[in-house]
Every structure is written in C-alpha cells, then in structure tokens.
Amino acid sequence: MWSLVRQALVGSLAVWSVAAELTFVAEAVIEHDGTVVDVTSQLDFVKVPPRQRWQHRSPRRPNAPPGRGANTKRDTISYSGNWCGASQHSTTQDQIVSSFSYFTAPNLKLRPRIPQTQYAAAWVGIDGASCTQALFQAGVTTVVNANGGQSSNAWWQWYPEASFQIKGVPVKPGDWMSVNVTAINATTGRIVISNVQQGYSVTLNVSNGPRLCRVDTEWIVEDFYEGDTGQQVPFAWFDDLWFVDAAAKTVKGKSIGINGAAMVQLQNENGTLVCKAEKYDNANFVAIAG
Ligand SMILES: *[C@@H]1O[C@H](CO)[C@@H](O)[C@H](O)[C@H]1NC(C)=O
Ligand SMILES: *[C@@H]1O[C@H](CO)[C@@H](O)[C@H](O)[C@H]1NC(C)=O
Ligand SMILES: *[C@@H]1O[C@H](CO)[C@@H](O)[C@H](O)[C@H]1NC(C)=O
Ligand SMILES: *[C@@H]1O[C@H](CO)[C@@H](O)[C@H](O)[C@H]1NC(C)=O
C-alpha cells in the first residue's frame, strides 16, 4: 500500500513564530493521484489548546492475560487512565533521537452507554512517560458524532505548548499514516507526518521547543484530556489499530523496538479495560478496543 506514494512534489514553505519562543518552518510534499495540489492554500495550521499529558496512575495488577507470544515475559504490563500502547525507555547515556511508526488513523464506532461525540487519538512521541516538562508528538485524532459520522485530523504538539491541526494533510479514518518525530537536540526537532495512503506529507522543523529529556518514546492510542476544559473526552470504540515498523533510534545508533517496552493498557475511571495493547513482534503491535 505504501507504493502509493510515488514521486513527490515539494510544495511551499511557511514560517510561523508562536509565542515568544517556539518557532516552526513547514514544508509540504504532496502528490495526490499524480495531480499537483495547491499547497500554499493547503499548508495551514490551526492552533488549538494543548492536550494535557499522561495522567499518572499507579499501576494495578494485571486483570487480563498479557499479550500473546513467548516474548511477553520480557515486557512489562502497565495501566493508564488515558493511554494504550507501548512506552519504551532509553537512558541519558544514549538518548533517543527519533521515533517512527506507521499506524492507521482511528476508525471509530460509538461506544454504548457513554456520552456521544466520542474520540480517539493515535500518536508517536518522545518523552511522554518520565520527562515531566516536555513531550514532542504528532498523530491523528478522529471524532465520531451521535449519527456515527466521523472526521479525522492530523496534528502535532510540543507539550506544554499549544497543539496544531495540520490542514495540509487530509486524513480519513482508517488511512495508513506514518509519523517520524526527531529530536535533533533537546530544543530543536523535526516532524514528518504523512498520509501514505493518499500521498500527502508535511515536514516541520521546530526550534526553541521546551527542553526534552530524550529518554523515552511512545506509540499510543489515547483517550485524551481536552486542553480547554481539562476534561477527558468520551472514548470511542475503534477498529484494531496497528502500529507497524515501530522503532526509535538513539544517539549511538541503536534501534529500539517494542521488545522490553511497557505495554500500556487503558482502564477507564470505573476500572474497565477499554483498550489493550498486544505485542506481535519487536516492530509491530496492535491496540484493541475492549
Ligand atoms: C529542515 O531542516 C533540514 C536540515 O537543516 C533541511 O534540509 C530542510 O530543508 C528543512 N525543512 C524545512 C521545512 O525547513
Ligand atoms: C526519521 O527522521 C530522522 C531525521 O530526519 C532520520 O534520521 C531517520 O532515519 C528517520 N526515521 C525513519 C524510520 O525514517
Ligand atoms: C540545537 O540545534 C540548533 C540548530 O542546530 C541550535 O541552534 C541550538 O543552539 C541547539 N540547541 C542546543 C540546546 O544544543
Ligand atoms: C462509570 O460508572 C458510572 C456509574 O455507573 C457511570 O455513570 C459512568 O458513565 C461510567 N464511566 C464510564 C467511562 O463508563
């Protein structure tokens, strides 16, 4: 399916200066069924309040069998009130430089017996778990309304700064996406977010970001907290969501996959497992709605 991205056209360049510090330069690479797209009008960023980060919750004892396969012994199962996926750690002696994965944009169905207009987000990031002051991430959020109608949008965020919707990358639920989040150093980063299925890609160089620790990386499906209300959104039911070719690279050139990651399971406020992350192998895992 990824061969759909054929020769790419480099589109416009745009420079933003957000607040006094964070700045970013964006470039669109767009090839849409062989047709040149007017990237200037498409390369649009809409600032939205920052999503809030992981609400730490003390790990509970597993109440469900861990993932399949012989490797699961090496993997830690942990529980979160808003995350489902894999969280991997490196060290300050060999910091994380980049993190990558293909994944599908969440394809949602309404979950019964909870308020309607429901959501799920999927993203790749650096420093979500143990570094409290920053998180550099990009992904896709899908919303499903009371009629079952859905829409998806791509976004990026350098927490605790604002989040930006990326209008230049159209997304439909279920589309294959890829995200590469790179921390060139603690305050300079690059994001490449692509809709590999439709042939759109945006590259962003971001400067003067909040200082990263570069010690962990995450591949996550999230029941996120809305930035403006601080409330957790109703979490939709979703089709199995695969993270494929997930890997991070370190300063010393090591490749870190899913082996040894904490596989994070999402328990809602009532303790019900609403998403489990199951490892398939070192590069692939699936998040399954429960
Ligand atoms: C980002 O930086 C790299 C390396 O400096 C450069 O090659 C690339 O053109 C830049 N892209 C944008 C969108 O500024
Ligand atoms: C992600 O981007 C970085 C920096 O441009 C690059 O070194 C790395 O190879 C990329 N990773 C993948 C999997 O494409
Ligand atoms: C990070 O890299 C950028 C671009 O090369 C440079 O301007 C900046 O001073 C560096 N920052 C740190 C903290 O090393
Ligand atoms: C948790 O349980 C309460 C009381 O039964 C219910 O009102 C609420 O909707 C439940 N929350 C979720 C997310 O299912």
mmCIF file of C-alpha atoms and ligand atoms in Angstrom:
data_model
loop_
_atom_site.group_PDB
_atom_site.id
_atom_site.type_symbol
_atom_site.label_atom_id
_atom_site.label_comp_id
_atom_site.label_asym_id
_atom_site.label_seq_id
_atom_site.Cartn_x
_atom_site.Cartn_y
_atom_site.Cartn_z
ATOM 1 C CA MET A 1 0.000 0.000 0.000
ATOM 2 C CA TRP A 2 2.916 2.361 0.631
ATOM 3 C CA SER A 3 3.907 2.285 -3.016
ATOM 4 C CA LEU A 4 1.014 4.685 -3.495
ATOM 5 C CA VAL A 5 3.420 7.430 -2.566
ATOM 6 C CA ARG A 6 5.123 7.966 -5.868
ATOM 7 C CA GLN A 7 7.397 10.770 -6.912
ATOM 8 C CA ALA A 8 6.699 13.638 -4.610
ATOM 9 C CA LEU A 9 6.377 17.319 -5.284
ATOM 10 C CA VAL A 10 7.880 19.698 -2.824
ATOM 11 C CA GLY A 11 5.435 22.403 -2.015
ATOM 12 C CA SER A 12 5.508 25.709 -0.286
ATOM 13 C CA LEU A 13 7.431 26.756 2.736
ATOM 14 C CA ALA A 14 5.855 28.601 5.590
ATOM 15 C CA VAL A 15 7.338 30.077 8.746
ATOM 16 C CA TRP A 16 5.480 30.552 11.984
ATOM 17 C CA SER A 17 6.528 32.212 15.166
ATOM 18 C CA VAL A 18 4.358 31.121 18.017
ATOM 19 C CA ALA A 19 4.556 32.987 21.308
ATOM 20 C CA ALA A 20 7.975 34.362 22.149
ATOM 21 C CA GLU A 21 9.805 31.088 21.831
ATOM 22 C CA LEU A 22 8.582 28.144 19.812
ATOM 23 C CA THR A 23 9.005 28.682 16.066
ATOM 24 C CA PHE A 24 8.481 26.340 13.194
ATOM 25 C CA VAL A 25 9.076 26.070 9.478
ATOM 26 C CA ALA A 26 6.856 23.782 7.462
ATOM 27 C CA GLU A 27 7.196 22.251 4.038
ATOM 28 C CA ALA A 28 4.558 20.197 2.280
ATOM 29 C CA VAL A 29 5.337 17.292 -0.002
ATOM 30 C CA ILE A 30 2.146 16.490 -1.765
ATOM 31 C CA GLU A 31 1.332 14.072 -4.507
ATOM 32 C CA HIS A 32 -2.309 13.365 -4.881
ATOM 33 C CA ASP A 33 -3.139 10.867 -7.618
ATOM 34 C CA GLY A 34 -0.480 12.445 -9.773
ATOM 35 C CA THR A 35 -2.080 15.865 -9.583
ATOM 36 C CA VAL A 36 -0.260 18.900 -8.302
ATOM 37 C CA VAL A 37 -2.104 20.332 -5.370
ATOM 38 C CA ASP A 38 -2.083 23.999 -4.455
ATOM 39 C CA VAL A 39 -0.016 23.544 -1.367
ATOM 40 C CA THR A 40 0.098 27.201 -0.402
ATOM 41 C CA SER A 41 -3.557 27.227 0.457
ATOM 42 C CA GLN A 42 -3.382 23.771 1.958
ATOM 43 C CA LEU A 43 -0.452 24.286 4.265
ATOM 44 C CA ASP A 44 -2.483 25.695 7.069
ATOM 45 C CA PHE A 45 -2.038 25.225 10.813
ATOM 46 C CA VAL A 46 -4.818 25.795 13.279
ATOM 47 C CA LYS A 47 -3.702 26.434 16.817
ATOM 48 C CA VAL A 48 -5.735 24.626 19.461
ATOM 49 C CA PRO A 49 -5.275 24.432 23.239
ATOM 50 C CA PRO A 50 -2.623 21.923 24.277
ATOM 51 C CA ARG A 51 -3.747 18.431 25.038
ATOM 52 C CA GLN A 52 -2.810 17.510 28.534
ATOM 53 C CA ARG A 53 -0.212 14.875 29.148
ATOM 54 C CA TRP A 54 -0.416 11.466 30.707
ATOM 55 C CA GLN A 55 -2.268 11.466 33.978
ATOM 56 C CA HIS A 56 -0.140 9.125 36.004
ATOM 57 C CA ARG A 57 -1.944 6.387 37.799
ATOM 58 C CA SER A 58 -0.350 3.778 39.987
ATOM 59 C CA PRO A 59 -0.037 0.532 38.119
ATOM 60 C CA ARG A 60 -2.657 -2.044 39.009
ATOM 61 C CA ARG A 61 -2.191 -5.756 38.990
ATOM 62 C CA PRO A 62 -2.996 -7.199 35.605
ATOM 63 C CA ASN A 63 -6.592 -8.375 35.475
ATOM 64 C CA ALA A 64 -6.318 -9.686 31.943
ATOM 65 C CA PRO A 65 -3.817 -12.058 30.414
ATOM 66 C CA PRO A 66 -0.903 -10.241 28.798
ATOM 67 C CA GLY A 67 -0.337 -10.325 25.045
ATOM 68 C CA ARG A 68 0.330 -13.422 23.068
ATOM 69 C CA GLY A 69 3.662 -14.950 22.272
ATOM 70 C CA ALA A 70 6.711 -16.084 24.142
ATOM 71 C CA ASN A 71 8.237 -12.652 24.376
ATOM 72 C CA THR A 72 5.646 -11.225 26.684
ATOM 73 C CA LYS A 73 7.635 -12.288 29.730
ATOM 74 C CA ARG A 74 10.154 -9.605 28.968
ATOM 75 C CA ASP A 75 7.534 -6.935 28.591
ATOM 76 C CA THR A 76 6.003 -5.000 31.407
ATOM 77 C CA ILE A 77 2.270 -4.527 31.532
ATOM 78 C CA SER A 78 1.181 -1.230 32.975
ATOM 79 C CA TYR A 79 -2.132 0.560 33.282
ATOM 80 C CA SER A 80 -3.087 4.088 32.469
ATOM 81 C CA GLY A 81 -6.227 6.162 32.658
ATOM 82 C CA ASN A 82 -5.697 7.633 29.190
ATOM 83 C CA TRP A 83 -3.028 5.691 27.272
ATOM 84 C CA CYS A 84 -2.987 2.414 25.381
ATOM 85 C CA GLY A 85 0.127 1.292 23.525
ATOM 86 C CA ALA A 86 3.854 0.881 24.014
ATOM 87 C CA SER A 87 6.229 3.010 26.058
ATOM 88 C CA GLN A 88 9.916 2.400 25.619
ATOM 89 C CA HIS A 89 12.839 3.755 27.619
ATOM 90 C CA SER A 90 16.437 4.640 26.840
ATOM 91 C CA THR A 91 19.000 6.354 29.057
ATOM 92 C CA THR A 92 20.663 9.726 29.390
ATOM 93 C CA GLN A 93 23.862 7.959 28.238
ATOM 94 C CA ASP A 94 22.237 7.057 24.920
ATOM 95 C CA GLN A 95 19.382 9.431 24.288
ATOM 96 C CA ILE A 96 16.558 8.949 21.831
ATOM 97 C CA VAL A 97 16.924 10.864 18.586
ATOM 98 C CA SER A 98 13.949 9.780 16.541
ATOM 99 C CA SER A 99 10.863 7.660 16.768
ATOM 100 C CA PHE A 100 8.822 6.280 13.899
ATOM 101 C CA SER A 101 5.781 4.190 13.114
ATOM 102 C CA TYR A 102 3.148 3.522 10.516
ATOM 103 C CA PHE A 103 -0.342 3.331 12.017
ATOM 104 C CA THR A 104 -3.928 3.642 10.889
ATOM 105 C CA ALA A 105 -5.983 6.742 11.627
ATOM 106 C CA PRO A 106 -8.519 5.694 14.282
ATOM 107 C CA ASN A 107 -11.661 4.312 12.648
ATOM 108 C CA LEU A 108 -14.401 4.715 15.225
ATOM 109 C CA LYS A 109 -17.763 3.360 16.237
ATOM 110 C CA LEU A 110 -19.918 4.759 19.008
ATOM 111 C CA ARG A 111 -19.369 3.092 22.344
ATOM 112 C CA PRO A 112 -22.734 2.418 24.011
ATOM 113 C CA ARG A 113 -23.761 3.874 27.381
ATOM 114 C CA ILE A 114 -21.371 6.801 27.392
ATOM 115 C CA PRO A 115 -21.960 10.367 26.188
ATOM 116 C CA GLN A 116 -21.917 10.873 22.432
ATOM 117 C CA THR A 117 -19.467 12.729 20.344
ATOM 118 C CA GLN A 118 -16.636 10.373 21.109
ATOM 119 C CA TYR A 119 -12.960 10.420 20.254
ATOM 120 C CA ALA A 120 -9.702 8.527 19.998
ATOM 121 C CA ALA A 121 -6.227 9.775 19.096
ATOM 122 C CA ALA A 122 -3.174 7.846 17.904
ATOM 123 C CA TRP A 123 0.323 9.310 18.001
ATOM 124 C CA VAL A 124 4.086 8.821 18.131
ATOM 125 C CA GLY A 125 6.125 10.843 20.579
ATOM 126 C CA ILE A 126 9.322 11.409 22.509
ATOM 127 C CA ASP A 127 9.336 11.880 26.309
ATOM 128 C CA GLY A 128 5.763 11.158 27.287
ATOM 129 C CA ALA A 129 6.440 8.978 30.301
ATOM 130 C CA SER A 130 9.210 10.069 32.641
ATOM 131 C CA CYS A 131 10.194 13.526 31.416
ATOM 132 C CA THR A 132 7.684 15.772 33.111
ATOM 133 C CA GLN A 133 8.493 19.053 31.375
ATOM 134 C CA ALA A 134 8.076 18.226 27.682
ATOM 135 C CA LEU A 135 6.574 15.836 25.146
ATOM 136 C CA PHE A 136 7.142 16.115 21.393
ATOM 137 C CA GLN A 137 4.427 14.278 19.483
ATOM 138 C CA ALA A 138 2.384 14.029 16.298
ATOM 139 C CA GLY A 139 -0.611 11.972 15.312
ATOM 140 C CA VAL A 140 -4.232 11.821 14.303
ATOM 141 C CA THR A 141 -7.466 12.374 16.196
ATOM 142 C CA THR A 142 -10.797 11.012 14.988
ATOM 143 C CA VAL A 143 -14.173 12.164 16.267
ATOM 144 C CA VAL A 144 -17.450 10.286 15.815
ATOM 145 C CA ASN A 145 -20.752 12.100 16.288
ATOM 146 C CA ALA A 146 -24.105 10.798 17.509
ATOM 147 C CA ASN A 147 -25.056 9.743 13.956
ATOM 148 C CA GLY A 148 -21.891 7.719 13.546
ATOM 149 C CA GLY A 149 -20.325 10.280 11.169
ATOM 150 C CA GLN A 150 -16.562 10.603 11.566
ATOM 151 C CA SER A 151 -13.805 13.043 10.798
ATOM 152 C CA SER A 152 -10.053 12.810 11.358
ATOM 153 C CA ASN A 153 -7.326 15.397 11.582
ATOM 154 C CA ALA A 154 -3.561 15.308 11.812
ATOM 155 C CA TRP A 155 -1.829 17.369 14.479
ATOM 156 C CA TRP A 156 1.426 17.934 16.288
ATOM 157 C CA GLN A 157 2.344 19.317 19.667
ATOM 158 C CA TRP A 158 5.433 20.162 21.667
ATOM 159 C CA TYR A 159 3.923 19.953 25.129
ATOM 160 C CA PRO A 160 3.278 22.119 27.097
ATOM 161 C CA GLU A 161 2.938 24.460 24.103
ATOM 162 C CA ALA A 162 -0.246 24.558 22.027
ATOM 163 C CA SER A 163 -1.295 21.804 19.665
ATOM 164 C CA PHE A 164 -1.634 22.449 15.913
ATOM 165 C CA GLN A 165 -4.006 20.836 13.493
ATOM 166 C CA ILE A 166 -2.271 20.270 10.160
ATOM 167 C CA LYS A 167 -4.767 21.103 7.432
ATOM 168 C CA GLY A 168 -2.252 20.229 4.704
ATOM 169 C CA VAL A 169 -2.537 16.522 5.450
ATOM 170 C CA PRO A 170 -6.095 15.347 4.831
ATOM 171 C CA VAL A 171 -6.984 12.164 6.704
ATOM 172 C CA LYS A 172 -9.841 9.716 6.543
ATOM 173 C CA PRO A 173 -10.494 7.210 9.338
ATOM 174 C CA GLY A 174 -8.542 4.034 8.603
ATOM 175 C CA ASP A 175 -5.942 5.696 6.337
ATOM 176 C CA TRP A 176 -2.378 4.456 6.736
ATOM 177 C CA MET A 177 -0.271 7.221 8.208
ATOM 178 C CA SER A 178 3.342 7.500 9.243
ATOM 179 C CA VAL A 179 4.963 9.760 11.783
ATOM 180 C CA ASN A 180 8.648 10.416 12.344
ATOM 181 C CA VAL A 181 9.394 12.588 15.357
ATOM 182 C CA THR A 182 13.053 13.607 15.626
ATOM 183 C CA ALA A 183 14.770 15.449 18.459
ATOM 184 C CA ILE A 184 17.872 16.876 16.800
ATOM 185 C CA ASN A 185 18.796 18.181 20.225
ATOM 186 C CA ALA A 186 16.847 18.972 23.390
ATOM 187 C CA THR A 187 15.149 22.055 21.915
ATOM 188 C CA THR A 188 15.218 21.513 18.140
ATOM 189 C CA GLY A 189 13.043 18.943 16.444
ATOM 190 C CA ARG A 190 11.635 17.709 13.193
ATOM 191 C CA ILE A 191 8.314 16.090 12.455
ATOM 192 C CA VAL A 192 7.385 14.288 9.270
ATOM 193 C CA ILE A 193 3.738 13.301 9.193
ATOM 194 C CA SER A 194 2.429 11.516 6.115
ATOM 195 C CA ASN A 195 -0.802 10.128 4.873
ATOM 196 C CA VAL A 196 0.968 7.391 2.940
ATOM 197 C CA GLN A 197 -2.281 6.102 1.546
ATOM 198 C CA GLN A 198 -3.342 9.407 -0.025
ATOM 199 C CA GLY A 199 0.158 10.694 -0.760
ATOM 200 C CA TYR A 200 0.393 13.742 1.459
ATOM 201 C CA SER A 201 3.285 14.618 3.713
ATOM 202 C CA VAL A 202 4.301 17.609 5.784
ATOM 203 C CA THR A 203 7.746 18.219 7.231
ATOM 204 C CA LEU A 204 8.210 20.641 10.089
ATOM 205 C CA ASN A 205 11.413 21.977 11.565
ATOM 206 C CA VAL A 206 10.683 23.260 15.043
ATOM 207 C CA SER A 207 13.020 25.467 17.074
ATOM 208 C CA ASN A 208 13.165 26.667 20.663
ATOM 209 C CA GLY A 209 10.878 23.960 21.987
ATOM 210 C CA PRO A 210 10.533 23.149 25.690
ATOM 211 C CA ARG A 211 13.621 21.184 26.771
ATOM 212 C CA LEU A 212 13.322 17.454 26.139
ATOM 213 C CA CYS A 213 14.970 14.726 28.212
ATOM 214 C CA ARG A 214 15.043 12.306 25.232
ATOM 215 C CA VAL A 215 14.829 9.254 27.481
ATOM 216 C CA ASP A 216 11.631 7.603 26.344
ATOM 217 C CA THR A 217 9.382 7.152 23.349
ATOM 218 C CA GLU A 218 5.751 6.171 22.972
ATOM 219 C CA TRP A 219 3.386 4.761 20.378
ATOM 220 C CA ILE A 220 -0.057 5.442 21.807
ATOM 221 C CA VAL A 221 -3.806 5.377 21.349
ATOM 222 C CA GLU A 222 -5.201 7.979 23.719
ATOM 223 C CA ASP A 223 -8.395 8.945 25.493
ATOM 224 C CA PHE A 224 -7.089 12.488 25.778
ATOM 225 C CA TYR A 225 -7.875 15.390 28.057
ATOM 226 C CA GLU A 226 -9.209 18.377 26.186
ATOM 227 C CA GLY A 227 -6.987 21.379 26.513
ATOM 228 C CA ASP A 228 -9.690 23.952 27.066
ATOM 229 C CA THR A 229 -11.846 22.078 29.568
ATOM 230 C CA GLY A 230 -9.282 19.765 31.150
ATOM 231 C CA GLN A 231 -11.920 17.033 30.849
ATOM 232 C CA GLN A 232 -11.233 13.620 29.419
ATOM 233 C CA VAL A 233 -13.176 13.048 26.198
ATOM 234 C CA PRO A 234 -15.621 10.101 25.837
ATOM 235 C CA PHE A 235 -13.524 7.293 24.373
ATOM 236 C CA ALA A 236 -14.976 5.701 21.236
ATOM 237 C CA TRP A 237 -14.805 2.077 20.198
ATOM 238 C CA PHE A 238 -12.313 1.623 17.330
ATOM 239 C CA ASP A 239 -11.188 -0.963 14.796
ATOM 240 C CA ASP A 240 -7.958 -2.790 15.671
ATOM 241 C CA LEU A 241 -5.261 -0.184 15.326
ATOM 242 C CA TRP A 242 -1.857 -1.499 14.258
ATOM 243 C CA PHE A 243 1.437 0.225 14.789
ATOM 244 C CA VAL A 244 3.744 -1.154 12.100
ATOM 245 C CA ASP A 245 7.546 -0.830 11.810
ATOM 246 C CA ALA A 246 7.614 0.991 15.138
ATOM 247 C CA ALA A 247 11.195 1.847 16.096
ATOM 248 C CA ALA A 248 13.266 4.545 17.718
ATOM 249 C CA LYS A 249 16.904 5.444 17.093
ATOM 250 C CA THR A 250 19.384 6.592 19.697
ATOM 251 C CA VAL A 251 22.359 8.943 19.599
ATOM 252 C CA LYS A 252 24.705 5.945 19.452
ATOM 253 C CA GLY A 253 22.765 4.484 16.542
ATOM 254 C CA LYS A 254 20.943 1.789 18.439
ATOM 255 C CA SER A 255 17.498 0.808 17.178
ATOM 256 C CA ILE A 256 14.865 0.323 19.868
ATOM 257 C CA GLY A 257 11.705 -1.584 19.060
ATOM 258 C CA ILE A 258 8.850 -2.956 21.098
ATOM 259 C CA ASN A 259 10.827 -5.683 22.919
ATOM 260 C CA GLY A 260 11.088 -4.734 26.562
ATOM 261 C CA ALA A 261 8.589 -1.871 26.254
ATOM 262 C CA ALA A 262 5.896 -1.273 28.828
ATOM 263 C CA MET A 263 2.693 -2.367 27.119
ATOM 264 C CA VAL A 264 0.206 0.149 28.455
ATOM 265 C CA GLN A 265 -3.421 -0.867 28.907
ATOM 266 C CA LEU A 266 -6.156 1.733 29.229
ATOM 267 C CA GLN A 267 -8.577 1.385 32.122
ATOM 268 C CA ASN A 268 -11.401 3.864 32.350
ATOM 269 C CA GLU A 269 -12.496 5.610 35.540
ATOM 270 C CA ASN A 270 -14.509 2.538 36.543
ATOM 271 C CA GLY A 271 -11.585 0.185 36.120
ATOM 272 C CA THR A 272 -12.883 -1.330 32.881
ATOM 273 C CA LEU A 273 -10.233 -2.242 30.331
ATOM 274 C CA VAL A 274 -11.266 -0.170 27.294
ATOM 275 C CA CYS A 275 -8.122 -0.736 25.219
ATOM 276 C CA LYS A 276 -5.409 -3.345 25.376
ATOM 277 C CA ALA A 277 -2.076 -3.231 23.576
ATOM 278 C CA GLU A 278 -0.808 -6.589 22.356
ATOM 279 C CA LYS A 279 2.670 -7.052 21.049
ATOM 280 C CA TYR A 280 3.050 -9.030 17.857
ATOM 281 C CA ASP A 281 6.838 -8.750 17.499
ATOM 282 C CA ASN A 282 9.662 -6.259 18.014
ATOM 283 C CA ALA A 283 8.327 -3.890 15.339
ATOM 284 C CA ASN A 284 4.570 -4.326 15.432
ATOM 285 C CA PHE A 285 1.756 -4.244 17.929
ATOM 286 C CA VAL A 286 -1.974 -3.759 17.909
ATOM 287 C CA ALA A 287 -4.258 -1.673 20.108
ATOM 288 C CA ILE A 288 -7.621 -3.383 20.554
ATOM 289 C CA ALA A 289 -10.719 -1.662 21.872
ATOM 290 C CA GLY A 290 -12.374 -3.505 24.749
HETATM 291 C C1 LIG B 1 14.621 21.247 7.854
HETATM 292 O O1 LIG B 1 15.994 21.208 8.126
HETATM 293 C C2 LIG B 1 16.731 20.373 7.230
HETATM 294 C C3 LIG B 1 18.144 20.285 7.749
HETATM 295 O O2 LIG B 1 18.586 21.509 8.191
HETATM 296 C C4 LIG B 1 16.634 20.947 5.840
HETATM 297 O O3 LIG B 1 17.320 20.100 4.948
HETATM 298 C C5 LIG B 1 15.174 21.034 5.438
HETATM 299 O O4 LIG B 1 15.050 21.650 4.179
HETATM 300 C C6 LIG B 1 14.404 21.825 6.463
HETATM 301 N N1 LIG B 1 12.990 21.764 6.140
HETATM 302 C C7 LIG B 1 12.217 22.809 6.323
HETATM 303 C C8 LIG B 1 10.783 22.580 6.030
HETATM 304 O O5 LIG B 1 12.623 23.859 6.726
HETATM 305 C C1 LIG B 2 13.345 9.892 10.961
HETATM 306 O O1 LIG B 2 13.946 11.139 10.678
HETATM 307 C C2 LIG B 2 15.322 11.194 11.051
HETATM 308 C C3 LIG B 2 15.821 12.611 10.822
HETATM 309 O O2 LIG B 2 15.477 13.109 9.575
HETATM 310 C C4 LIG B 2 16.109 10.164 10.237
HETATM 311 O O3 LIG B 2 17.457 10.144 10.664
HETATM 312 C C5 LIG B 2 15.504 8.788 10.477
HETATM 313 O O4 LIG B 2 16.158 7.842 9.650
HETATM 314 C C6 LIG B 2 14.024 8.794 10.168
HETATM 315 N N1 LIG B 2 13.472 7.509 10.525
HETATM 316 C C7 LIG B 2 12.795 6.766 9.666
HETATM 317 C C8 LIG B 2 12.350 5.433 10.142
HETATM 318 O O5 LIG B 2 12.515 7.149 8.552
HETATM 319 C C1 LIG B 3 20.111 22.756 18.829
HETATM 320 O O1 LIG B 3 20.398 22.832 17.445
HETATM 321 C C2 LIG B 3 20.081 24.111 16.903
HETATM 322 C C3 LIG B 3 20.237 24.003 15.393
HETATM 323 O O2 LIG B 3 21.401 23.321 15.061
HETATM 324 C C4 LIG B 3 20.978 25.170 17.538
HETATM 325 O O3 LIG B 3 20.661 26.432 17.003
HETATM 326 C C5 LIG B 3 20.698 25.155 19.039
HETATM 327 O O4 LIG B 3 21.573 26.067 19.678
HETATM 328 C C6 LIG B 3 20.915 23.781 19.604
HETATM 329 N N1 LIG B 3 20.461 23.797 20.980
HETATM 330 C C7 LIG B 3 21.026 23.086 21.929
HETATM 331 C C8 LIG B 3 20.394 23.154 23.272
HETATM 332 O O5 LIG B 3 22.044 22.411 21.737
HETATM 333 C C1 LIG B 4 -18.569 4.764 35.320
HETATM 334 O O1 LIG B 4 -19.643 4.375 36.126
HETATM 335 C C2 LIG B 4 -20.599 5.419 36.363
HETATM 336 C C3 LIG B 4 -21.614 4.909 37.372
HETATM 337 O O2 LIG B 4 -22.154 3.675 36.934
HETATM 338 C C4 LIG B 4 -21.227 5.821 35.045
HETATM 339 O O3 LIG B 4 -22.141 6.870 35.240
HETATM 340 C C5 LIG B 4 -20.141 6.274 34.095
HETATM 341 O O4 LIG B 4 -20.696 6.561 32.823
HETATM 342 C C6 LIG B 4 -19.086 5.199 33.955
HETATM 343 N N1 LIG B 4 -17.981 5.738 33.169
HETATM 344 C C7 LIG B 4 -17.618 5.182 32.016
HETATM 345 C C8 LIG B 4 -16.484 5.859 31.290
HETATM 346 O O5 LIG B 4 -18.148 4.180 31.542
#
